[in-house]
PDB file of C-alpha atoms in Angstrom:
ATOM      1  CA  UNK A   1       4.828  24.641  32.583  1.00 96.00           C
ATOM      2  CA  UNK A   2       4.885  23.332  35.953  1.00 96.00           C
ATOM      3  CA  UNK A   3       5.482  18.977  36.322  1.00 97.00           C
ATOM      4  CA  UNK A   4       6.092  16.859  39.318  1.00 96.00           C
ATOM      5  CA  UNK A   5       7.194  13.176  38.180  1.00 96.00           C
ATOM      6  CA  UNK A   6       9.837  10.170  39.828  1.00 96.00           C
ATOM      7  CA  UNK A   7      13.174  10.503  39.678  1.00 95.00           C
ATOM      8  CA  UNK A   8      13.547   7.598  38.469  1.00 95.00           C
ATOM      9  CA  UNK A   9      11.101   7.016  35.807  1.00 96.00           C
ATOM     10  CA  UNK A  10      12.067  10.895  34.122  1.00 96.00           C
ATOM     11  CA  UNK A  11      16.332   9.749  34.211  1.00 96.00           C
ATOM     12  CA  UNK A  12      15.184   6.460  32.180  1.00 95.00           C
ATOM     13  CA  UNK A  13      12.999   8.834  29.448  1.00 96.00           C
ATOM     14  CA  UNK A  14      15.965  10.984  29.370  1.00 96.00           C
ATOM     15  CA  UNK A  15      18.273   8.391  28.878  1.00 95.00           C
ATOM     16  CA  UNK A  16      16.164   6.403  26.149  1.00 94.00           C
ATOM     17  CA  UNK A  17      15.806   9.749  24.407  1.00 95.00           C
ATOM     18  CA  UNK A  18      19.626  10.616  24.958  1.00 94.00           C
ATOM     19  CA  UNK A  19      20.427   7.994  22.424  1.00 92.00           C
ATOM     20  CA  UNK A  20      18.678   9.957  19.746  1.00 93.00           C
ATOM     21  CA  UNK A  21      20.858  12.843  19.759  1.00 93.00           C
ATOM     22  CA  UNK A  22      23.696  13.565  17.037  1.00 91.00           C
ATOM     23  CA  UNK A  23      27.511  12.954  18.354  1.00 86.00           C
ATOM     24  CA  UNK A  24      28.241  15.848  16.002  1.00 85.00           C
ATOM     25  CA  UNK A  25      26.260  18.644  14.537  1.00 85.00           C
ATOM     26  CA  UNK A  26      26.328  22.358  13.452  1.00 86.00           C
ATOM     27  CA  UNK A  27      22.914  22.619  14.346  1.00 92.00           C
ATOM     28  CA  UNK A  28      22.681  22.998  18.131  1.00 92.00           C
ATOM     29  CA  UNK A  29      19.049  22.494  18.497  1.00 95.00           C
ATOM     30  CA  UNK A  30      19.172  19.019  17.602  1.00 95.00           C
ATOM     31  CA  UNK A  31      21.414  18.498  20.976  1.00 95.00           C
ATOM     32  CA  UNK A  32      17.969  19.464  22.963  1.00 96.00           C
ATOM     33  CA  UNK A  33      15.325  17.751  24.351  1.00 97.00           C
ATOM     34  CA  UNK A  34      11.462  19.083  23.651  1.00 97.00           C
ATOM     35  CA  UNK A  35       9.174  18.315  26.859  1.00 98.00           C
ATOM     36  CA  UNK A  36       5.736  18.701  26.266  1.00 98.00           C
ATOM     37  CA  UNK A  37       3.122  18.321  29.312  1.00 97.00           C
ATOM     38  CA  UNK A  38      -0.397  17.787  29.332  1.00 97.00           C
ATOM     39  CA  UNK A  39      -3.431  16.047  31.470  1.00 95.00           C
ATOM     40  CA  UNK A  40      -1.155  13.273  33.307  1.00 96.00           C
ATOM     41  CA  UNK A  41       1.527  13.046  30.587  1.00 97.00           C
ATOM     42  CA  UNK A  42       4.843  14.195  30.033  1.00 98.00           C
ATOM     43  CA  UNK A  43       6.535  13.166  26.772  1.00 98.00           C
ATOM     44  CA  UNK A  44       9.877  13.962  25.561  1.00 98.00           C
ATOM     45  CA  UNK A  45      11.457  14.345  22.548  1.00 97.00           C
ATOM     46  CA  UNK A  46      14.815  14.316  20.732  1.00 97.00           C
ATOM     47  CA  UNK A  47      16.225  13.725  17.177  1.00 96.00           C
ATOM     48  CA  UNK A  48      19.422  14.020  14.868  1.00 94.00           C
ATOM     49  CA  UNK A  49      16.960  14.071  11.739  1.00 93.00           C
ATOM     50  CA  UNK A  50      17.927  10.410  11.172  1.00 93.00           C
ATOM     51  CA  UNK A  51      16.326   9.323  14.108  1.00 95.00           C
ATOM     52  CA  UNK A  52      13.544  10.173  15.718  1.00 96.00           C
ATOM     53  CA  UNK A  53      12.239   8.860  19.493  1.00 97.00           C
ATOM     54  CA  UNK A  54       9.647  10.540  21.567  1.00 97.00           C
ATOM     55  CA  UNK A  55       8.962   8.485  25.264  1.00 97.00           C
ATOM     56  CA  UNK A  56       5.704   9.308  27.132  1.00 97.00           C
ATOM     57  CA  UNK A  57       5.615   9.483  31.326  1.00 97.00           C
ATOM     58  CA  UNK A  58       2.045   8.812  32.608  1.00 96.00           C
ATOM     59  CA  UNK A  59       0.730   9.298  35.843  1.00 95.00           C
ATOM     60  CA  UNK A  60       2.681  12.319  36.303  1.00 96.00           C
ATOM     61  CA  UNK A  61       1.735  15.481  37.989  1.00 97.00           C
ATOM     62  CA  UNK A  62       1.126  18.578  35.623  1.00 97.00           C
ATOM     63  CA  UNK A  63       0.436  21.497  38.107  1.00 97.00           C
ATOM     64  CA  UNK A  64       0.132  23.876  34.665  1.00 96.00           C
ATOM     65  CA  UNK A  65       0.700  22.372  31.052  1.00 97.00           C
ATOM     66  CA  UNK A  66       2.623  23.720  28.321  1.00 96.00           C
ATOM     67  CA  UNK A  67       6.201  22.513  25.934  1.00 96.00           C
ATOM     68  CA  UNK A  68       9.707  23.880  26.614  1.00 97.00           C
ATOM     69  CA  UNK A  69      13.141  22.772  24.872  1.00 97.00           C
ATOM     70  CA  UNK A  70      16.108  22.431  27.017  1.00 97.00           C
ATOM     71  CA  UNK A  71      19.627  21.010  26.890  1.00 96.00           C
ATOM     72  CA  UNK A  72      19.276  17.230  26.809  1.00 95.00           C
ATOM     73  CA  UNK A  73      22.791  16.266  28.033  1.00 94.00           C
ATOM     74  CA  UNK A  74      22.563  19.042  30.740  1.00 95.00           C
ATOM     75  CA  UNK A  75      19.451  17.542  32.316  1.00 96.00           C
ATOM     76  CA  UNK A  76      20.397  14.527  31.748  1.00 95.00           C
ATOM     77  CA  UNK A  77      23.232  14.569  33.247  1.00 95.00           C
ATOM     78  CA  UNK A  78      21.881  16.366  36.446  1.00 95.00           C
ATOM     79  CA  UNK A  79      18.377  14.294  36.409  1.00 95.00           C
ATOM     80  CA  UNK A  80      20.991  11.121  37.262  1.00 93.00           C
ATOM     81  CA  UNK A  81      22.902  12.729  39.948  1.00 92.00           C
ATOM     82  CA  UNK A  82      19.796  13.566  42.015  1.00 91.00           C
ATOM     83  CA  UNK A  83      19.007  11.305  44.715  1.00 87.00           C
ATOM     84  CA  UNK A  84      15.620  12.577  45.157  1.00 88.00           C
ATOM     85  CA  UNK A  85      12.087  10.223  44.784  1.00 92.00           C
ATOM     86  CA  UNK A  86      10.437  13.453  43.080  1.00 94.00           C
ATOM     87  CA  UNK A  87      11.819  15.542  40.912  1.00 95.00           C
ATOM     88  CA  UNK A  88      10.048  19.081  39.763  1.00 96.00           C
ATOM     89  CA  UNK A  89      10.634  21.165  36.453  1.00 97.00           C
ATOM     90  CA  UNK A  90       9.530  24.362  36.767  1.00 97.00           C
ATOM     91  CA  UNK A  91       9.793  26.876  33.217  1.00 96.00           C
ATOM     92  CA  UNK A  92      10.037  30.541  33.478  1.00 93.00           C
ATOM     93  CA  UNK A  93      10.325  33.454  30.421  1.00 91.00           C
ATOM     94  CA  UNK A  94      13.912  32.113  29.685  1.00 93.00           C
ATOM     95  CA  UNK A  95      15.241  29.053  31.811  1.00 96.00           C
ATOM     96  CA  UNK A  96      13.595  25.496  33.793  1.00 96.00           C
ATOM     97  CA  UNK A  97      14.893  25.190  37.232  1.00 96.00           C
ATOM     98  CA  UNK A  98      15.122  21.427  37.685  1.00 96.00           C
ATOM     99  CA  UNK A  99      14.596  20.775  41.386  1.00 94.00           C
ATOM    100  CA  UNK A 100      14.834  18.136  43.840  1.00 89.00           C
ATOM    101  CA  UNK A 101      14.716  18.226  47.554  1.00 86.00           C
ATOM    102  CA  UNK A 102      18.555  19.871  48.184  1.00 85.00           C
ATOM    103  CA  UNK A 103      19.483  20.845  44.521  1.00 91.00           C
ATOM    104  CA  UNK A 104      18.593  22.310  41.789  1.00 93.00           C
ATOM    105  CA  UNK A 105      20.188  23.340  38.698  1.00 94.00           C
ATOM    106  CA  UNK A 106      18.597  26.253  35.871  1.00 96.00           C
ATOM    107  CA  UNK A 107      19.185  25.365  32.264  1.00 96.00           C
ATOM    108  CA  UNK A 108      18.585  27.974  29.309  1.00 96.00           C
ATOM    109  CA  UNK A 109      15.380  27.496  27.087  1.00 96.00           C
ATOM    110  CA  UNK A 110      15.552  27.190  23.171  1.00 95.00           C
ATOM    111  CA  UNK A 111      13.139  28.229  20.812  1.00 95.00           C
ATOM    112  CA  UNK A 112      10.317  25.343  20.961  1.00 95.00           C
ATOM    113  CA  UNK A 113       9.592  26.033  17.326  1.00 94.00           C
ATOM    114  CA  UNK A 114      12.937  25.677  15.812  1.00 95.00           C
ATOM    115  CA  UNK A 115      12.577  21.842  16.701  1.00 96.00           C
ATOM    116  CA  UNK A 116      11.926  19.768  13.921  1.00 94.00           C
ATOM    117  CA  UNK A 117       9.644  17.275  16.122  1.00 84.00           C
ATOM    118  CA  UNK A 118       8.149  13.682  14.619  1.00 89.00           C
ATOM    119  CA  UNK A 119       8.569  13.550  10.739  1.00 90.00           C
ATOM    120  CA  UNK A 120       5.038  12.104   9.526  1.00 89.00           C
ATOM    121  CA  UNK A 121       5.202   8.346   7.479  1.00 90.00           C
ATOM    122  CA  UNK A 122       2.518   8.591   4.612  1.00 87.00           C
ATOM    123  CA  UNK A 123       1.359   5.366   2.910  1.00 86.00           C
ATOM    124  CA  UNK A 124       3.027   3.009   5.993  1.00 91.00           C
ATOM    125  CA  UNK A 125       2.134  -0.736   5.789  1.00 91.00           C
ATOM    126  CA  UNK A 126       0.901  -1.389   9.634  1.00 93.00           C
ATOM    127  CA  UNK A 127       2.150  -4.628  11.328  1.00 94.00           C
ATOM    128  CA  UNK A 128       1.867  -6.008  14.834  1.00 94.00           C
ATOM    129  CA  UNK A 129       4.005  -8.240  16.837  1.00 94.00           C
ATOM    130  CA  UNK A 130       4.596  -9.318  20.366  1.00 94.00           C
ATOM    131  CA  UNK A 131       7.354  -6.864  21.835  1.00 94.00           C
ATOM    132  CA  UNK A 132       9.139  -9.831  23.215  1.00 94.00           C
ATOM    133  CA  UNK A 133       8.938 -12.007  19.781  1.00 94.00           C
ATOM    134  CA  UNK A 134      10.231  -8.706  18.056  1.00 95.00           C
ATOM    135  CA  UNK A 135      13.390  -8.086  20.215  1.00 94.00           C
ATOM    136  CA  UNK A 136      14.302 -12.228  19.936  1.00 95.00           C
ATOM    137  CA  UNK A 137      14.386 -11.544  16.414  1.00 96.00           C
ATOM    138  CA  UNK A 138      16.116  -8.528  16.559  1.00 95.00           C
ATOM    139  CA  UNK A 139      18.862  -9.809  19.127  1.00 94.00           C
ATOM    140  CA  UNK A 140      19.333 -13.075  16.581  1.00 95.00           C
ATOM    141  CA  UNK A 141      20.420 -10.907  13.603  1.00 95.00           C
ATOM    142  CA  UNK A 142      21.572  -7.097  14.823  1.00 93.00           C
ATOM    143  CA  UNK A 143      25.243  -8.558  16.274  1.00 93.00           C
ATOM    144  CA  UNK A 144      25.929  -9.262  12.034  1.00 93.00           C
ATOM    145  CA  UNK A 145      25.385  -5.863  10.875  1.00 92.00           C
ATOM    146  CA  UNK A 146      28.423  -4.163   9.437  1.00 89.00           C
ATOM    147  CA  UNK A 147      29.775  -2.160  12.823  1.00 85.00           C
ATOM    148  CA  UNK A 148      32.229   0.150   9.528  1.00 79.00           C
ATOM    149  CA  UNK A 149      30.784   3.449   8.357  1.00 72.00           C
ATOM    150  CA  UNK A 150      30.351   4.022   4.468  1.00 67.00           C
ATOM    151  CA  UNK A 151      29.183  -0.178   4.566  1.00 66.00           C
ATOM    152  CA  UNK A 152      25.462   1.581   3.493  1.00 70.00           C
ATOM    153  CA  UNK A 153      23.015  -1.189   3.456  1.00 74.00           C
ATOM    154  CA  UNK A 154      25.139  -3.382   5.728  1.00 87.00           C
ATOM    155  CA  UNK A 155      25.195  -0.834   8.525  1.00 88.00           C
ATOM    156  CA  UNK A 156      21.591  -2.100   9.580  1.00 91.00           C
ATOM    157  CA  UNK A 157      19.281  -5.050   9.618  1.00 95.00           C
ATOM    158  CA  UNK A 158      16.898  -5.566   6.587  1.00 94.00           C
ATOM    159  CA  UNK A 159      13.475  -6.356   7.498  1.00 94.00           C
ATOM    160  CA  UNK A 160      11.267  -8.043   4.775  1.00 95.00           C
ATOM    161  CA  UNK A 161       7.897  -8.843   5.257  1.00 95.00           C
ATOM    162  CA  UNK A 162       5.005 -11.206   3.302  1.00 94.00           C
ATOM    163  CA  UNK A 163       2.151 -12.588   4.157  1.00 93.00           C
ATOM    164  CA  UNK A 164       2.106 -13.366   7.263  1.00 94.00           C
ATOM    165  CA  UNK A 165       5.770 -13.814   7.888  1.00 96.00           C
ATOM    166  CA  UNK A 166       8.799 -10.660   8.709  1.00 96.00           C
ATOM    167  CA  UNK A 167      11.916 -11.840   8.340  1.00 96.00           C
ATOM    168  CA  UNK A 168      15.317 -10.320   9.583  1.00 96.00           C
ATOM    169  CA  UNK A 169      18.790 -10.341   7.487  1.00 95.00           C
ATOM    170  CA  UNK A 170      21.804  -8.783   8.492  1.00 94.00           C
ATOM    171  CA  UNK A 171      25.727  -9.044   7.296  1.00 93.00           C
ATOM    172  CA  UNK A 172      28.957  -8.075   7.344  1.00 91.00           C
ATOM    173  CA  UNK A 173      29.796  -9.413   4.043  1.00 89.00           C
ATOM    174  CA  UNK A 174      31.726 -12.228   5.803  1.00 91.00           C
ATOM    175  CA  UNK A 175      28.666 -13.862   8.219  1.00 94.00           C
ATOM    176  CA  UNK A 176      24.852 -13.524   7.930  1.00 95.00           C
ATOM    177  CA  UNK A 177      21.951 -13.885   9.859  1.00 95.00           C
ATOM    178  CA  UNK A 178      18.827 -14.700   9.491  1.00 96.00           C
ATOM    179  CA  UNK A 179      15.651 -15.005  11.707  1.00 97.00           C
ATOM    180  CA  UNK A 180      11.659 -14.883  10.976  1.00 96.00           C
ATOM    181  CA  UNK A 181       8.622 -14.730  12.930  1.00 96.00           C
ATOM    182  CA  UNK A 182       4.892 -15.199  12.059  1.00 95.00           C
ATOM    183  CA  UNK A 183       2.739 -12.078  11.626  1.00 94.00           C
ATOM    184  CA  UNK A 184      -1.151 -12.891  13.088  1.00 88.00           C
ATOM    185  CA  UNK A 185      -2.417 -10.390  10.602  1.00 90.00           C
ATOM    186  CA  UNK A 186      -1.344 -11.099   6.776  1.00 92.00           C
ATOM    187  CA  UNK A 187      -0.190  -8.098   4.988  1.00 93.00           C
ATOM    188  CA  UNK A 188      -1.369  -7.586   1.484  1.00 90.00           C
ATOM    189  CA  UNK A 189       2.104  -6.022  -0.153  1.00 88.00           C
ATOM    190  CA  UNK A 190       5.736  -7.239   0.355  1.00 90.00           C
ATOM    191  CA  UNK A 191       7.955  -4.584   1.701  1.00 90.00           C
ATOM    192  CA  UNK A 192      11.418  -4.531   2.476  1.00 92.00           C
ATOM    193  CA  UNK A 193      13.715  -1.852   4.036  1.00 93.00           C
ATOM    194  CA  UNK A 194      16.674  -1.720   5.528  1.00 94.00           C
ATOM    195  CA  UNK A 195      16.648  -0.161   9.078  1.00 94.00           C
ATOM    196  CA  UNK A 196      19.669   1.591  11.026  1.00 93.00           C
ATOM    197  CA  UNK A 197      21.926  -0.155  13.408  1.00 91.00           C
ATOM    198  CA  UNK A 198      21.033   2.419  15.631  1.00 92.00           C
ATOM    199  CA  UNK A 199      17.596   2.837  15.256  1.00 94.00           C
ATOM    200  CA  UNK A 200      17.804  -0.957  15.885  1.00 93.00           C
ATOM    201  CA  UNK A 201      19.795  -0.725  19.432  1.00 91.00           C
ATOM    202  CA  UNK A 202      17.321   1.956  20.173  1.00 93.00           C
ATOM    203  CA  UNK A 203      14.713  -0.556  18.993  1.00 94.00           C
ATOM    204  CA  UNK A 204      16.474  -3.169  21.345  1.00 92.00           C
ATOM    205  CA  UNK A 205      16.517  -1.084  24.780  1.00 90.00           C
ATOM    206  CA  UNK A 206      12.780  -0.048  24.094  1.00 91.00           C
ATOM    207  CA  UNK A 207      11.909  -3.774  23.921  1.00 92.00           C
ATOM    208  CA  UNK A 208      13.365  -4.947  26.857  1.00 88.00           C
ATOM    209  CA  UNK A 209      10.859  -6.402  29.077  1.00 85.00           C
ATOM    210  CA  UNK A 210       8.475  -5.188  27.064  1.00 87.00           C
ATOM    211  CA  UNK A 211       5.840  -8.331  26.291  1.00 85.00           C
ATOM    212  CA  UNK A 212       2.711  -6.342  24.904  1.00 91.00           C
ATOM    213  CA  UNK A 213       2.092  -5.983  21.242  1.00 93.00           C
ATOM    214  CA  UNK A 214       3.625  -3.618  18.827  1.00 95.00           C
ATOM    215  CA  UNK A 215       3.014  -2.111  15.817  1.00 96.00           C
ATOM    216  CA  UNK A 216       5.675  -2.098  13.530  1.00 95.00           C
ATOM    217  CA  UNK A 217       4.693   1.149  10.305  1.00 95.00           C
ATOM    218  CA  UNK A 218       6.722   0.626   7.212  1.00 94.00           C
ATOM    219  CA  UNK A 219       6.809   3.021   4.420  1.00 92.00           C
ATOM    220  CA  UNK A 220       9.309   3.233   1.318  1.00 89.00           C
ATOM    221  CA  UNK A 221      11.727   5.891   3.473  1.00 91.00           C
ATOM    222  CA  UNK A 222      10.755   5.573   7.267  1.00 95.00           C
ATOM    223  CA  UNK A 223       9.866   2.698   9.660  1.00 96.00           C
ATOM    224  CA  UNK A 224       7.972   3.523  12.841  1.00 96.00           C
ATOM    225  CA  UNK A 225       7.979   1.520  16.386  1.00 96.00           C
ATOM    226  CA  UNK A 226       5.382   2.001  18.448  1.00 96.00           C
ATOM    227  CA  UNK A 227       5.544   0.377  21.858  1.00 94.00           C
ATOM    228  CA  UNK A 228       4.192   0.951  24.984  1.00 89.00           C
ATOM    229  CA  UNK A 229       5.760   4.481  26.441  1.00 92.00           C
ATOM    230  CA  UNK A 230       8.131   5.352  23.664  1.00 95.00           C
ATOM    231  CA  UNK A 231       7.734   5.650  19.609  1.00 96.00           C
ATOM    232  CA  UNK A 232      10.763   5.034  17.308  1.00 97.00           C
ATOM    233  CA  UNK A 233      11.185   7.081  13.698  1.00 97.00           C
ATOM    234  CA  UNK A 234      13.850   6.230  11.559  1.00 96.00           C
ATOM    235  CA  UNK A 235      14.902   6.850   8.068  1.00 94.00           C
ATOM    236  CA  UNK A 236      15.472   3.758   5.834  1.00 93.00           C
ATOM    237  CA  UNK A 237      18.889   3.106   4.445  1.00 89.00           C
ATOM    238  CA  UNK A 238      19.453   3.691   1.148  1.00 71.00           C
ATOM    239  CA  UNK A 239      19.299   0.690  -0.958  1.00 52.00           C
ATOM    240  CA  UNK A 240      15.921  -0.571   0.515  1.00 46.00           C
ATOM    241  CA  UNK A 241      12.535  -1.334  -1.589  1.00 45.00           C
ATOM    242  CA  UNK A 242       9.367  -2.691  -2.041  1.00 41.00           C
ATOM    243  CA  UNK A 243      10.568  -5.252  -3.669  1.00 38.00           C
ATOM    244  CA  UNK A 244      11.285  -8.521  -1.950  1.00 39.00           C
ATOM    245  CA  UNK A 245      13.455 -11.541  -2.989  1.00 46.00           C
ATOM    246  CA  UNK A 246      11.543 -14.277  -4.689  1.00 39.00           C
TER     247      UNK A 246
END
C-alpha cells in the first residue's frame, strides 16, 4: 500500500478516530488504527468494542491499494508534528514509513485480521436529519448527562423517536434536558435507546459544520451515524428499549 494525501486533512481523520480508542485495555490491538486504501479513498478505522468510528479521505492519491494496521497514537502523534502539505505512507512486509518532506518516522504493522472492524446493526430503524439540526439538539441536552461512572443510563443521552418527531433527554438525577426536532420522513415504530456520552461527543465533533443530511440507524443494541466523511457505531446503554413513554 502506497498513499499520498494532505497533511492536514489525514491529522484531522486521525484525530476524529483517536477518540475511539480505549484509555485502558489488555488487548493491544484495539490501541491501533486499520487504514484501508482504495480508488481515491483512504478510510481509517479504530474501536474499543464500545465504540466504533471509521472516517473516509477522498481525493487522495493511492499509488497501489491495499489495508495495514498501525499504532494509532504513534502516527498520530507524529502525523501532527509534521509541517509538511503532503504527507506519504508507504507499507512494507513488517512496518509503514510515514514520510514528509524532512522526516519520517517507521511504525510496526499488526495483524490486519485480528481487528475486529465495523460490528453490523441488523433490523435498524433508518432516520434522516439535517447534520446541523442534529448537533443543536445534541448540544441542548448532552451538558446534563451524568459525567459519574456506574450512573448506567444517565451516563448518555436517550434518544426517542415517533412519528415524525426524535426527541433528546438527558439527566443527572438533579437537572434534565430536553429538546426535539421534526423528522421529514415518519417512522412506523417508536424506538428508544440510550446512547453513550461518548459516542455523543464523538457525535458532536463529527457534526460540526456539518449542514448536509444524516442518517441516524437505530436498532435494539447499536445506533449508527452516518455523516458525510465519517460513520459512528455505538453500543446502546443498558436500560434502553423499544418502548417509548406514553
Amino acid at each position: 500500500m502506497k498513499v499520498l494525501c494532505d497533511r492536514d486533512r489525514l491529522k484531522e481523520a486521525l484525530s476524529v478516530v483517536a477518540t475511539a480508542l480505549p484509555t485502558r485495555t489488555t488487548k493491544p490491538i484495539l490501541e491501533a488504527v486499520l487504514l484501508e486504501a482504495s480508488g481515491n479513498t483512504l478510510s481509517l478505522t479504530s474501536t474499543d468494542l464500545e465504540v466504533a468510528i471509521r472516517y473516509t479521505l477522498t481525493g487522495v492519491q493511492v499509488e497501489q491499494k491495499g489495508s495495514c494496521l498501525i499504532p494509532a497514537r504513534e502516527a498520530t502523534d507524529f502525523v501532527r508534528d509534521l509541517g509538511d502539505e503532503t504527507v506519504t505512507l508507504e507499507v512494507g512486509k513488517s512496518a509503514v514509513r510515514i514520510l514528509g518532506k524532512d522526516d519520517a518516522c517507521e511504525l510496526a504493522l499488526a495483524d490486519v485480521g485480528e481487528f475486529p472492524g465495523l460490528p453490523e446493526i441488523k433490523g435498524a430503524t433508518k432516520i434522516s436529519i439535517q447534520a446541523d439540526r442534529f448537533g443543536e439538539i445534541l448540544e441542548r441536552t448532552a451538558f446534563s448527562a451524568a459525567k459519574e461512572l456506574g450512573r448506567f443510563a444517565m451516563n448518555g443521552v436517550r434518544a426517542e423517536i415517533e412519528k415524525d418527531q426524535i426527541r433528546l433527554i438527558a439527566t443527572d438525577g438533579r437537572r434534565l434536558s430536553l429538546a426535539s426536532h421534526a423528522l421529514e420522513t415518519p417512522v412506523k415504530e417508536k424506538m428508544a435507546v440510550t446512547i453513550p456520552s461518548k459516542a455523543i461527543q464523538q457525535s458532536a465533533r463529527v457534526l460540526a459544520g456539518n449542514v448536509e443530511p444524516v442518517t441516524l440507524e437505530v436498532s435494539e443494541d447499536r445506533v449508527a451515524l452516518h455523516a458525510k466523511d465519517a460513520t459512528i457505531i455505538t453500543r446502546v446503554l443498558e436500560g434502553s428499549s423499544r418502548a417509548t413513554r406514553p
